[in-house]
Amino acid sequence: MIIRQSPGLSLAVHPGQAAAVTRHATWLPPVRDVPVSATLAAIEALMARRGRGLPVLPLAFGEAGLAVHPVLRRALAAATAANGYGPVAGHPALRSAAAGYWTRRGLPTGPDQVVCGPGSKPLLFGLLLAVGADVAVPRPSWVSYAAQAAMIGNRAHLVPVPPGEGGIPDPAALALRPRQRRP
């Protein structure tokens, strides 16, 4: 294949075929170099311990390898007959349940205000791309949240969470200075 590129345009030519022109999305920010993931380092340490025959309960990442509850197993098995894509924003029953959770905790929420997805990392990354601004990240937090902001050139302002506050930062600690634009 021969590829000729210019800003926003690529011309790909396969031998014996006509040229195909593709346009690249220019609105996406460039992805920055990403350091070695702390999660990957934890998984490597876990595997080394297992390799030495030591017992390990893997809580360094979202898939801890714990047994699936029988009720959930039956629900998942019943859902296999659907055999297709679900609603983009998530199933209505799941969205209603999430809205009810927040409403019961004093934040009135309707199902139309909820989007469900495959996990926090892809949802937050999509949100970071859509917002395109610096973000406040509670400290402590999951290792990839600040890294995701840095990947697309945004700053993560780490905001301390006082003990006993359920992961919610002190609102006074959220006062931020305006961002200085990079040249």
GROMACS .gro file of N, CA, C and O in nm, residues 54-115:
model
  248
   54LEU      N    1   0.189  -1.759   4.620
   54LEU     CA    2   0.126  -1.684   4.729
   54LEU      C    3  -0.020  -1.655   4.695
   54LEU      O    4  -0.053  -1.630   4.578
   55PRO      N    5  -0.109  -1.658   4.794
   55PRO     CA    6  -0.250  -1.626   4.767
   55PRO      C    7  -0.266  -1.476   4.741
   55PRO      O    8  -0.201  -1.394   4.804
   56VAL      N    9  -0.353  -1.443   4.646
   56VAL     CA   10  -0.374  -1.303   4.608
   56VAL      C   11  -0.523  -1.279   4.584
   56VAL      O   12  -0.590  -1.361   4.520
   57LEU      N   13  -0.575  -1.170   4.638
   57LEU     CA   14  -0.708  -1.123   4.604
   57LEU      C   15  -0.689  -0.997   4.520
   57LEU      O   16  -0.650  -0.893   4.571
   58PRO      N   17  -0.711  -1.006   4.390
   58PRO     CA   18  -0.678  -0.894   4.300
   58PRO      C   19  -0.781  -0.781   4.307
   58PRO      O   20  -0.887  -0.788   4.246
   59LEU      N   21  -0.748  -0.676   4.380
   59LEU     CA   22  -0.836  -0.560   4.389
   59LEU      C   23  -0.772  -0.437   4.326
   59LEU      O   24  -0.817  -0.325   4.347
   60ALA      N   25  -0.669  -0.456   4.244
   60ALA     CA   26  -0.599  -0.343   4.181
   60ALA      C   27  -0.666  -0.299   4.052
   60ALA      O   28  -0.624  -0.203   3.991
   61PHE      N   29  -0.768  -0.368   4.010
   61PHE     CA   30  -0.837  -0.332   3.886
   61PHE      C   31  -0.981  -0.377   3.897
   61PHE      O   32  -1.018  -0.448   3.990
   62GLY      N   33  -1.065  -0.335   3.804
   62GLY     CA   34  -1.209  -0.355   3.814
   62GLY      C   35  -1.257  -0.497   3.803
   62GLY      O   36  -1.367  -0.529   3.847
   63GLU      N   37  -1.180  -0.585   3.745
   63GLU     CA   38  -1.223  -0.724   3.729
   63GLU      C   39  -1.148  -0.809   3.830
   63GLU      O   40  -1.042  -0.863   3.801
   64ALA      N   41  -1.205  -0.819   3.947
   64ALA     CA   42  -1.134  -0.882   4.058
   64ALA      C   43  -1.137  -1.035   4.055
   64ALA      O   44  -1.075  -1.098   4.139
   65GLY      N   45  -1.209  -1.095   3.963
   65GLY     CA   46  -1.213  -1.240   3.956
   65GLY      C   47  -1.298  -1.303   4.064
   65GLY      O   48  -1.284  -1.421   4.094
   66LEU      N   49  -1.384  -1.224   4.126
   66LEU     CA   50  -1.472  -1.277   4.229
   66LEU      C   51  -1.588  -1.353   4.163
   66LEU      O   52  -1.624  -1.327   4.048
   67ALA      N   53  -1.649  -1.444   4.236
   67ALA     CA   54  -1.759  -1.523   4.182
   67ALA      C   55  -1.878  -1.434   4.147
   67ALA      O   56  -1.906  -1.335   4.216
   68VAL      N   57  -1.947  -1.466   4.038
   68VAL     CA   58  -2.065  -1.392   3.997
   68VAL      C   59  -2.183  -1.441   4.079
   68VAL      O   60  -2.207  -1.562   4.091
   69HIS      N   61  -2.259  -1.348   4.137
   69HIS     CA   62  -2.374  -1.383   4.219
   69HIS      C   63  -2.475  -1.462   4.134
   69HIS      O   64  -2.498  -1.429   4.017
   70PRO      N   65  -2.537  -1.567   4.189
   70PRO     CA   66  -2.630  -1.650   4.112
   70PRO      C   67  -2.746  -1.572   4.048
   70PRO      O   68  -2.787  -1.602   3.936
   71VAL      N   69  -2.798  -1.470   4.117
   71VAL     CA   70  -2.907  -1.390   4.059
   71VAL      C   71  -2.859  -1.318   3.935
   71VAL      O   72  -2.926  -1.316   3.831
   72LEU      N   73  -2.740  -1.261   3.942
   72LEU     CA   74  -2.683  -1.191   3.827
   72LEU      C   75  -2.652  -1.290   3.714
   72LEU      O   76  -2.676  -1.262   3.597
   73ARG      N   77  -2.601  -1.407   3.750
   73ARG     CA   78  -2.571  -1.509   3.649
   73ARG      C   79  -2.698  -1.547   3.572
   73ARG      O   80  -2.695  -1.558   3.449
   74ARG      N   81  -2.809  -1.565   3.642
   74ARG     CA   82  -2.935  -1.601   3.575
   74ARG      C   83  -2.983  -1.487   3.485
   74ARG      O   84  -3.028  -1.509   3.372
   75ALA      N   85  -2.973  -1.363   3.533
   75ALA     CA   86  -3.016  -1.247   3.453
   75ALA      C   87  -2.930  -1.234   3.327
   75ALA      O   88  -2.982  -1.208   3.218
   76LEU      N   89  -2.800  -1.255   3.341
   76LEU     CA   90  -2.711  -1.247   3.225
   76LEU      C   91  -2.742  -1.359   3.125
   76LEU      O   92  -2.744  -1.337   3.004
   77ALA      N   93  -2.767  -1.479   3.176
   77ALA     CA   94  -2.800  -1.591   3.088
   77ALA      C   95  -2.930  -1.565   3.014
   77ALA      O   96  -2.941  -1.591   2.893
   78ALA      N   97  -3.030  -1.508   3.082
   78ALA     CA   98  -3.158  -1.478   3.017
   78ALA      C   99  -3.142  -1.370   2.910
   78ALA      O  100  -3.212  -1.370   2.808
   79ALA      N  101  -3.048  -1.279   2.930
   79ALA     CA  102  -3.028  -1.169   2.834
   79ALA      C  103  -2.958  -1.213   2.707
   79ALA      O  104  -2.961  -1.141   2.607
   80THR      N  105  -2.896  -1.330   2.707
   80THR     CA  106  -2.824  -1.374   2.586
   80THR      C  107  -2.916  -1.394   2.468
   80THR      O  108  -2.873  -1.387   2.354
   81ALA      N  109  -3.043  -1.416   2.491
   81ALA     CA  110  -3.137  -1.435   2.381
   81ALA      C  111  -3.161  -1.306   2.303
   81ALA      O  112  -3.205  -1.310   2.188
   82ALA      N  113  -3.130  -1.191   2.362
   82ALA     CA  114  -3.152  -1.063   2.294
   82ALA      C  115  -3.064  -1.052   2.169
   82ALA      O  116  -3.108  -1.001   2.068
   83ASN      N  117  -2.939  -1.099   2.177
   83ASN     CA  118  -2.849  -1.110   2.063
   83ASN      C  119  -2.846  -0.986   1.974
   83ASN      O  120  -2.862  -0.993   1.853
   84GLY      N  121  -2.832  -0.870   2.031
   84GLY     CA  122  -2.823  -0.747   1.953
   84GLY      C  123  -2.780  -0.631   2.040
   84GLY      O  124  -2.767  -0.642   2.161
   85TYR      N  125  -2.758  -0.520   1.975
   85TYR     CA  126  -2.720  -0.400   2.047
   85TYR      C  127  -2.837  -0.350   2.131
   85TYR      O  128  -2.951  -0.355   2.089
   86GLY      N  129  -2.805  -0.299   2.248
   86GLY     CA  130  -2.906  -0.238   2.332
   86GLY      C  131  -2.916  -0.090   2.301
   86GLY      O  132  -2.845  -0.039   2.213
   87PRO      N  133  -3.001  -0.020   2.372
   87PRO     CA  134  -3.013   0.125   2.352
   87PRO      C  135  -2.880   0.195   2.380
   87PRO      O  136  -2.807   0.158   2.473
   88VAL      N  137  -2.847   0.295   2.302
   88VAL     CA  138  -2.719   0.363   2.315
   88VAL      C  139  -2.698   0.421   2.454
   88VAL      O  140  -2.589   0.411   2.511
   89ALA      N  141  -2.799   0.481   2.513
   89ALA     CA  142  -2.785   0.542   2.646
   89ALA      C  143  -2.800   0.441   2.759
   89ALA      O  144  -2.783   0.476   2.875
   90GLY      N  145  -2.830   0.316   2.728
   90GLY     CA  146  -2.849   0.215   2.832
   90GLY      C  147  -2.994   0.172   2.841
   90GLY      O  148  -3.084   0.242   2.796
   91HIS      N  149  -3.017   0.056   2.897
   91HIS     CA  150  -3.152   0.003   2.910
   91HIS      C  151  -3.235   0.090   3.004
   91HIS      O  152  -3.186   0.134   3.109
   92PRO      N  153  -3.360   0.114   2.968
   92PRO     CA  154  -3.446   0.201   3.050
   92PRO      C  155  -3.454   0.158   3.197
   92PRO      O  156  -3.450   0.244   3.286
   93ALA      N  157  -3.464   0.029   3.224
   93ALA     CA  158  -3.474  -0.016   3.364
   93ALA      C  159  -3.347   0.017   3.442
   93ALA      O  160  -3.354   0.058   3.559
   94LEU      N  161  -3.233   0.004   3.379
   94LEU     CA  162  -3.105   0.036   3.444
   94LEU      C  163  -3.094   0.186   3.467
   94LEU      O  164  -3.054   0.231   3.576
   95ARG      N  165  -3.135   0.266   3.370
   95ARG     CA  166  -3.130   0.411   3.383
   95ARG      C  167  -3.226   0.458   3.493
   95ARG      O  168  -3.193   0.548   3.570
   96SER      N  169  -3.343   0.396   3.501
   96SER     CA  170  -3.439   0.430   3.608
   96SER      C  171  -3.384   0.394   3.745
   96SER      O  172  -3.399   0.470   3.841
   97ALA      N  173  -3.320   0.278   3.754
   97ALA     CA  174  -3.262   0.236   3.882
   97ALA      C  175  -3.152   0.333   3.925
   97ALA      O  176  -3.144   0.371   4.043
   98ALA      N  177  -3.066   0.374   3.833
   98ALA     CA  178  -2.959   0.469   3.866
   98ALA      C  179  -3.018   0.604   3.907
   98ALA      O  180  -2.972   0.666   4.004
   99ALA      N  181  -3.121   0.650   3.836
   99ALA     CA  182  -3.186   0.776   3.871
   99ALA      C  183  -3.247   0.767   4.012
   99ALA      O  184  -3.238   0.862   4.091
  100GLY      N  185  -3.308   0.655   4.044
  100GLY     CA  186  -3.364   0.635   4.177
  100GLY      C  187  -3.258   0.638   4.285
  100GLY      O  188  -3.280   0.694   4.393
  101TYR      N  189  -3.142   0.580   4.258
  101TYR     CA  190  -3.031   0.580   4.353
  101TYR      C  191  -2.994   0.723   4.389
  101TYR      O  192  -2.981   0.758   4.506
  102TRP      N  193  -2.975   0.808   4.287
  102TRP     CA  194  -2.934   0.946   4.313
  102TRP      C  195  -3.047   1.026   4.378
  102TRP      O  196  -3.022   1.108   4.466
  103THR      N  197  -3.170   1.002   4.336
  103THR     CA  198  -3.284   1.073   4.394
  103THR      C  199  -3.296   1.042   4.543
  103THR      O  200  -3.318   1.132   4.625
  104ARG      N  201  -3.279   0.914   4.581
  104ARG     CA  202  -3.286   0.876   4.722
  104ARG      C  203  -3.176   0.940   4.805
  104ARG      O  204  -3.185   0.949   4.926
  105ARG      N  205  -3.071   0.984   4.742
  105ARG     CA  206  -2.959   1.047   4.812
  105ARG      C  207  -2.964   1.199   4.803
  105ARG      O  208  -2.864   1.267   4.824
  106GLY      N  209  -3.082   1.253   4.769
  106GLY     CA  210  -3.101   1.397   4.773
  106GLY      C  211  -3.066   1.471   4.645
  106GLY      O  212  -3.061   1.594   4.644
  107LEU      N  213  -3.038   1.400   4.536
  107LEU     CA  214  -3.008   1.464   4.408
  107LEU      C  215  -3.115   1.421   4.308
  107LEU      O  216  -3.100   1.318   4.242
  108PRO      N  217  -3.226   1.494   4.301
  108PRO     CA  218  -3.336   1.453   4.211
  108PRO      C  219  -3.285   1.432   4.069
  108PRO      O  220  -3.225   1.522   4.009
  109THR      N  221  -3.303   1.311   4.018
  109THR     CA  222  -3.251   1.272   3.887
  109THR      C  223  -3.357   1.193   3.814
  109THR      O  224  -3.420   1.104   3.871
  110GLY      N  225  -3.373   1.222   3.687
  110GLY     CA  226  -3.464   1.146   3.602
  110GLY      C  227  -3.387   1.051   3.513
  110GLY      O  228  -3.268   1.073   3.485
  111PRO      N  229  -3.449   0.943   3.465
  111PRO     CA  230  -3.380   0.847   3.378
  111PRO      C  231  -3.322   0.912   3.252
  111PRO      O  232  -3.221   0.866   3.201
  112ASP      N  233  -3.384   1.021   3.206
  112ASP     CA  234  -3.333   1.089   3.088
  112ASP      C  235  -3.203   1.164   3.116
  112ASP      O  236  -3.137   1.210   3.022
  113GLN      N  237  -3.163   1.173   3.241
  113GLN     CA  238  -3.038   1.238   3.278
  113GLN      C  239  -2.926   1.138   3.303
  113GLN      O  240  -2.818   1.175   3.347
  114VAL      N  241  -2.952   1.011   3.276
  114VAL     CA  242  -2.857   0.904   3.304
  114VAL      C  243  -2.814   0.839   3.173
  114VAL      O  244  -2.896   0.811   3.086
  115VAL      N  245  -2.684   0.814   3.162
  115VAL     CA  246  -2.629   0.738   3.050
  115VAL      C  247  -2.551   0.622   3.110
  115VAL      O  248  -2.470   0.641   3.201
   0.00000   0.00000   0.00000
